[in-house]
CSV table of C-alpha atoms and ligand atoms in Angstrom, one decimal:
chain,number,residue,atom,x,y,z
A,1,UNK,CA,0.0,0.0,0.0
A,2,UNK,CA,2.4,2.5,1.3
A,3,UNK,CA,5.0,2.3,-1.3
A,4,UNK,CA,2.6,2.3,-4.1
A,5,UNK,CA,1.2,5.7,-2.3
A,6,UNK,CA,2.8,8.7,-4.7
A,7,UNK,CA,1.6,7.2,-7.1
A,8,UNK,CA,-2.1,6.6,-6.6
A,9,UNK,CA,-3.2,9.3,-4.9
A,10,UNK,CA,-5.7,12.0,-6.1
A,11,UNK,CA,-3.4,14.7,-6.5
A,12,UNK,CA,-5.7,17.4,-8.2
A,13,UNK,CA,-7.8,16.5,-4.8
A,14,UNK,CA,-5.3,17.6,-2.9
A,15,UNK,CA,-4.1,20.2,-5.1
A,16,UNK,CA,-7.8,21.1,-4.9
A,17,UNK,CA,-7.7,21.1,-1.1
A,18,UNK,CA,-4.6,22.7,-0.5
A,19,UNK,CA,-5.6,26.2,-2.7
A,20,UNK,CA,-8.2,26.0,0.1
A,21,UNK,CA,-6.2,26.1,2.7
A,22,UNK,CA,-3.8,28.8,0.8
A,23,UNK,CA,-7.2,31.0,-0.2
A,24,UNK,CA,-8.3,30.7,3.6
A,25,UNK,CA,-11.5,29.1,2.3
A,26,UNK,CA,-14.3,28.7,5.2
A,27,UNK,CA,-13.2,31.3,7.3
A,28,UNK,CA,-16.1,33.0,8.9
A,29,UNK,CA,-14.1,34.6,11.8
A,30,UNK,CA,-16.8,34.5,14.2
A,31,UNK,CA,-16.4,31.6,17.2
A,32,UNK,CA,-19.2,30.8,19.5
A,33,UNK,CA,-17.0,30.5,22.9
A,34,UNK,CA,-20.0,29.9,25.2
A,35,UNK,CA,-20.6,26.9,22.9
A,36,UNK,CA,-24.3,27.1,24.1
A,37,UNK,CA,-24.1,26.3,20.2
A,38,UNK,CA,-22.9,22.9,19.7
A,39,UNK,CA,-21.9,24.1,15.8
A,40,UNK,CA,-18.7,25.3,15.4
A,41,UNK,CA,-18.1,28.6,13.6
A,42,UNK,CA,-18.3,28.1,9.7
A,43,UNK,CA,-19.9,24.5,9.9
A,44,UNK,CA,-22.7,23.2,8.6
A,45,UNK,CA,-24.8,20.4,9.9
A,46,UNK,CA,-25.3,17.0,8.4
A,47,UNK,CA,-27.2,13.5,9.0
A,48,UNK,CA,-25.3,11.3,6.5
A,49,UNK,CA,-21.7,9.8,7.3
A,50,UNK,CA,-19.5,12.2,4.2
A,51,UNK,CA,-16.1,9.8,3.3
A,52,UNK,CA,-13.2,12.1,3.0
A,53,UNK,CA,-9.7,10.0,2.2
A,54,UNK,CA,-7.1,10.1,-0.5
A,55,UNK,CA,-8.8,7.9,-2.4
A,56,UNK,CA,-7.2,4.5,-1.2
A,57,UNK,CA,-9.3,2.4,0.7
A,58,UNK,CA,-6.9,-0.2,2.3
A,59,UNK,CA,-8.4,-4.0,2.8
A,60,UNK,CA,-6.8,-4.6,6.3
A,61,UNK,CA,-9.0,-7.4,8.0
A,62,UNK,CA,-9.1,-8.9,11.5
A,63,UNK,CA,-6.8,-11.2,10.2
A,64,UNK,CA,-3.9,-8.7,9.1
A,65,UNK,CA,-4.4,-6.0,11.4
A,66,UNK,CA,-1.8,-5.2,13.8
A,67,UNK,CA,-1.5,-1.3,15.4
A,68,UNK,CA,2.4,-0.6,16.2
A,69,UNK,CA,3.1,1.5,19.3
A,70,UNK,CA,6.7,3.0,19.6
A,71,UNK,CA,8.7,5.7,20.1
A,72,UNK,CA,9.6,7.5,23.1
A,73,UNK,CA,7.8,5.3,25.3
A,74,UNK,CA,9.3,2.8,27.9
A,75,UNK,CA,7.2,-0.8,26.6
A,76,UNK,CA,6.4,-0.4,22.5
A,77,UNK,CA,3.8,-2.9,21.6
A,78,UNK,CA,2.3,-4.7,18.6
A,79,UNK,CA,-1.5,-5.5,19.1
A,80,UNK,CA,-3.4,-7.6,16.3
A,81,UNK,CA,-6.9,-7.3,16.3
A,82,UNK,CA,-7.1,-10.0,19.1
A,83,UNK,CA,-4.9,-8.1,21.2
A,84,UNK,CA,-6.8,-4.8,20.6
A,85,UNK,CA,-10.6,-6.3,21.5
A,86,UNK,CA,-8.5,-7.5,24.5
A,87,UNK,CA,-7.9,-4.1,26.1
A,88,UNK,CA,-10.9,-2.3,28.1
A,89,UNK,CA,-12.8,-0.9,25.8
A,90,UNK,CA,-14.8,2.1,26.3
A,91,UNK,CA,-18.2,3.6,24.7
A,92,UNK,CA,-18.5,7.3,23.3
A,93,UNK,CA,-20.5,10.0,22.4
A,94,UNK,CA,-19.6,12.6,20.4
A,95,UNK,CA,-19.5,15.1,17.2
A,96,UNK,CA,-17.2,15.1,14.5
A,97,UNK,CA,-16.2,18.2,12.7
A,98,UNK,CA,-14.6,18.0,9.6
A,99,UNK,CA,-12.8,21.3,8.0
A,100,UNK,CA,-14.2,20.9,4.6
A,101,UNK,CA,-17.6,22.4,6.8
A,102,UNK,CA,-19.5,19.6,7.9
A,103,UNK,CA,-20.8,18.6,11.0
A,104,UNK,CA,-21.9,15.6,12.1
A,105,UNK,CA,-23.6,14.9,16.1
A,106,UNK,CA,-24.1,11.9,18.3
A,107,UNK,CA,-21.8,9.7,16.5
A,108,UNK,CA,-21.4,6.5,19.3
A,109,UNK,CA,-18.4,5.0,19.4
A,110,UNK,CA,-16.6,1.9,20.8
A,111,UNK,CA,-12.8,1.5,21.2
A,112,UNK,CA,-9.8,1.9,23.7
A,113,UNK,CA,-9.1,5.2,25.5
A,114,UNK,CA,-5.8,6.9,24.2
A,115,UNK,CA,-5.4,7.2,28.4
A,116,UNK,CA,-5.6,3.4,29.1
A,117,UNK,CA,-3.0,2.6,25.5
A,118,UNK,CA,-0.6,5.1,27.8
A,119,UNK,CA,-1.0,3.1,30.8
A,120,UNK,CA,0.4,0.3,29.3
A,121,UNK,CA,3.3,1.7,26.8
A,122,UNK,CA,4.1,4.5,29.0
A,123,UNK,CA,5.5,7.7,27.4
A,124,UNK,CA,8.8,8.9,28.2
A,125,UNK,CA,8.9,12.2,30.1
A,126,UNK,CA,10.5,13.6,26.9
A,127,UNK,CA,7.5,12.4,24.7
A,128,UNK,CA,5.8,15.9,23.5
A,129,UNK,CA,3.8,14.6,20.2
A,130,UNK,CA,2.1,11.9,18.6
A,131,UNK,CA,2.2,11.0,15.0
A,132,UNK,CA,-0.2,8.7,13.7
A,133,UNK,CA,0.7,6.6,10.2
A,134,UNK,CA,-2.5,4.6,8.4
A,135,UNK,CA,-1.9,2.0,5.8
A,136,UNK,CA,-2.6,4.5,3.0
A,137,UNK,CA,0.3,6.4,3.5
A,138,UNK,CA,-1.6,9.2,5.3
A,139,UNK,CA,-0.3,10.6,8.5
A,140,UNK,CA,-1.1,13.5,11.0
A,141,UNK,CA,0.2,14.9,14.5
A,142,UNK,CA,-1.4,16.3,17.7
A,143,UNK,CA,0.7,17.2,21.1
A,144,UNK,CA,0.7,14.6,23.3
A,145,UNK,CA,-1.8,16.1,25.7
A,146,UNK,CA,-4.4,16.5,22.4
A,147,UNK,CA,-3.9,12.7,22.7
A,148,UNK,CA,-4.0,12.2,26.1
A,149,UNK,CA,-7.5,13.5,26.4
A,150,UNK,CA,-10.2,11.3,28.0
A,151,UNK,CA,-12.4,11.6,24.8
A,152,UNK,CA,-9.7,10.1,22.2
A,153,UNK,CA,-10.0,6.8,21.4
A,154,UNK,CA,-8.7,3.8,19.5
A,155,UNK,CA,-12.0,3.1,17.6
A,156,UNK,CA,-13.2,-0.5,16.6
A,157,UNK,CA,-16.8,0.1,16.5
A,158,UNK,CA,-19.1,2.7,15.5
A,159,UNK,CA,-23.1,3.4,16.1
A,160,UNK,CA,-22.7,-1.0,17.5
A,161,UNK,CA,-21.3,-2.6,14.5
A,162,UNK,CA,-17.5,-3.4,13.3
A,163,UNK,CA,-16.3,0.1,11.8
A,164,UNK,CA,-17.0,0.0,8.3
A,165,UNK,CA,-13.8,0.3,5.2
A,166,UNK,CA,-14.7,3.3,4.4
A,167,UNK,CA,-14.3,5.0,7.7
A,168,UNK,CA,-11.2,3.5,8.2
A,169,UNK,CA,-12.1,0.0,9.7
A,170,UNK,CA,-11.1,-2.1,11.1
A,171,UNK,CA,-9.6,0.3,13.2
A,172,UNK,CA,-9.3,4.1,13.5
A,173,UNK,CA,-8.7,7.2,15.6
A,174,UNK,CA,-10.9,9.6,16.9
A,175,UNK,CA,-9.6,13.0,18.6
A,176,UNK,CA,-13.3,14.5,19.2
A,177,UNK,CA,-12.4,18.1,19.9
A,178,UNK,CA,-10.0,18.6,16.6
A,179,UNK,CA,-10.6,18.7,13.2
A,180,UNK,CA,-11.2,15.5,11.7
A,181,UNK,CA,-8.3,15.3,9.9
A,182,UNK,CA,-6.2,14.6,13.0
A,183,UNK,CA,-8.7,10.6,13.1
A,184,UNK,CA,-6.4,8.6,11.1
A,185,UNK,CA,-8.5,6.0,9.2
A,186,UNK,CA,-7.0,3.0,9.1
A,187,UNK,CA,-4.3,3.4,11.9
A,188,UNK,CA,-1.2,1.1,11.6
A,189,UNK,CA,1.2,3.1,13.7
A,190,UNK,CA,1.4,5.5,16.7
A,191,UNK,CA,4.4,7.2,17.3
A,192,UNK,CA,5.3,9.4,20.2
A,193,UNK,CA,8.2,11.6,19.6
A,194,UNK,CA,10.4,14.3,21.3
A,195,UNK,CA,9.7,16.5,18.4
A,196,UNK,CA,6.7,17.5,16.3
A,197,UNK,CA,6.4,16.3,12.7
A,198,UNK,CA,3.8,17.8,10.5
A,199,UNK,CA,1.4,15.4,9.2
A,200,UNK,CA,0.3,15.2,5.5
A,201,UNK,CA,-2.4,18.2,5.5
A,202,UNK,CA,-0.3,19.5,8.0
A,203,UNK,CA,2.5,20.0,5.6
A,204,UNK,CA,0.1,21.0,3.0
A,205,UNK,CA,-1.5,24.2,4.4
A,206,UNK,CA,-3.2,23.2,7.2
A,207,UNK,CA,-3.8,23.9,11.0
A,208,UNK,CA,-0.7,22.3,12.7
A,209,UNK,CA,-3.1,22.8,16.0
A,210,UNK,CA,-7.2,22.2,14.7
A,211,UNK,CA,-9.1,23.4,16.8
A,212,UNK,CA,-12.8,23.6,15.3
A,213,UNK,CA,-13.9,26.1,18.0
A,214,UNK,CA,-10.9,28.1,17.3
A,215,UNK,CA,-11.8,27.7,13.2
A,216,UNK,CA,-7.7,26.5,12.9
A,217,UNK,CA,-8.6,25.1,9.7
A,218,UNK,CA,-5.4,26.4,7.8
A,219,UNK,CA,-1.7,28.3,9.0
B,1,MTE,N1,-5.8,7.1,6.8
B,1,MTE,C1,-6.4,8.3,6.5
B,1,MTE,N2,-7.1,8.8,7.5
B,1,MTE,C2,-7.8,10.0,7.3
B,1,MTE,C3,-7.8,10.6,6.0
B,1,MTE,C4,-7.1,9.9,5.0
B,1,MTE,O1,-7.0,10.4,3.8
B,1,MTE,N3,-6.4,8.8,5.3
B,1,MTE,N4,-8.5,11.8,5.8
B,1,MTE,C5,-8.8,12.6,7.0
B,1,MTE,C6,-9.8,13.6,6.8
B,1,MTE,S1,-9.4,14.9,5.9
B,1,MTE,C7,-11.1,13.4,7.3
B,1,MTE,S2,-12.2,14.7,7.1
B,1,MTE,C8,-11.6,12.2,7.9
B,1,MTE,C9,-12.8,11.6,7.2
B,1,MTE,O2,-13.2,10.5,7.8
B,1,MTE,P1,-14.5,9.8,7.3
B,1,MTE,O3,-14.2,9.4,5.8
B,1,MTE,O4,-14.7,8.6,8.1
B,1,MTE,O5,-15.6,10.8,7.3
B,1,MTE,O6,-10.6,11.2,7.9
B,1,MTE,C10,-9.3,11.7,8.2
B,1,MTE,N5,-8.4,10.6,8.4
B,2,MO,MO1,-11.3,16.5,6.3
């Protein structure tokens, strides 16, 4: 998948994309802080489930899975898909805001907290960021406390039934208070670092920090 990944993906999508983020398209300007508003500034609400990749849709099954934890953290771990369902899971409630404007509530989630993956691989003290690598190639980066939030999880299951391919199944992340972007689909590493590296929108115009409430959608 990944080696094949230059030369697959949609690159007038992301050319597309990225003049967005260059134009400062969506912009409104205007953020609701008292978020007696649940939307965030410049979003629009929707009922269907929008995909939003690169246009590869990796076939990783229960069989093939495995999720990679490494970096600055004291006991790096492969999980297969065994190994994941293994851990507590936990169940969620929450919205997804994606920057390309839409808005989608309630989506119910099941999966392992970011918090109880840390318990057991233990970041170094000199751990500052995570960088998360899918089987498409794709990649993006939070700090480590944007990970370490009670409402991140490893996902395996969404509204009761085995993530779907499309959303990244079998196994994705999902960072509730950030931009979409930052959920890798299709998760096959996590990598905690001493130092940031910009993911792939990241490097392409947007938000290194995406915060919907903040409208970091690009800069
Ligand atoms: N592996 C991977 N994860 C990804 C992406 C991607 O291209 N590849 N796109 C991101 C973007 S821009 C968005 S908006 C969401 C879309 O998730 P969805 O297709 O489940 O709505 O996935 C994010 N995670
Ligand atoms: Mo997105």
């Amino acid at each position: 998948m990944t080696q094949n990944f230059s030369g697959k993906i949609k690159e007038k999508l992301i050319a597309a994309k990225q003049k967005w983020a260059e134009d400062g398209r969506l912009l409104t300007g205007v953020a609701d802080e008292k978020r007696e508003n649940r939307l965030p500034p410049g979003q629009r609400l929707v009922t269907d489930w929008p995909v939003l990749d690169l246009g590869i849709t990796p076939h990783i099954t229960a069989e093939t899975f495995k999720l990679t934890i490494k970096g600055e953290v004291e006991n790096p771990l492969i999980l297969d898909f065994a190994g994941l369902l293994d851990l507590p899971h936990v169940e969620a409630k929450n919205d997804i805001h994606c920057v390309t404007s839409w808005s989608r509530y309630d989506n119910h989630w099941q999966g392992v907290s970011a918090l109880a993956l840390a318990d057991i691989v233990k970041p170094t003290s000199d751990a500052t960021h995570v960088l998360f690598t899918a089987h498409d190639g794709y990649t993006t980066n939070v700090r480590i406390d944007q990970f370490l939030d009670d409402d991140v999880l490893i996902a395996h299951h969404w509204e009761g039934e085995p993530l779907s391919e499309e959303h990244g199944g079998p196994v994705r992340v999902v960072i509730p208070k950030l931009y979409f972007w930052k959920s890798a689909k299709w998760v096959r590493e996590i990598t905690f670092a001493k130092e940031d590296h910009p993911g792939f929108w990241e490097e392409r115009g947007y938000h290194n920090n995406a915060d919907p409430w903040a409208e970091e959608r690009y800069g």
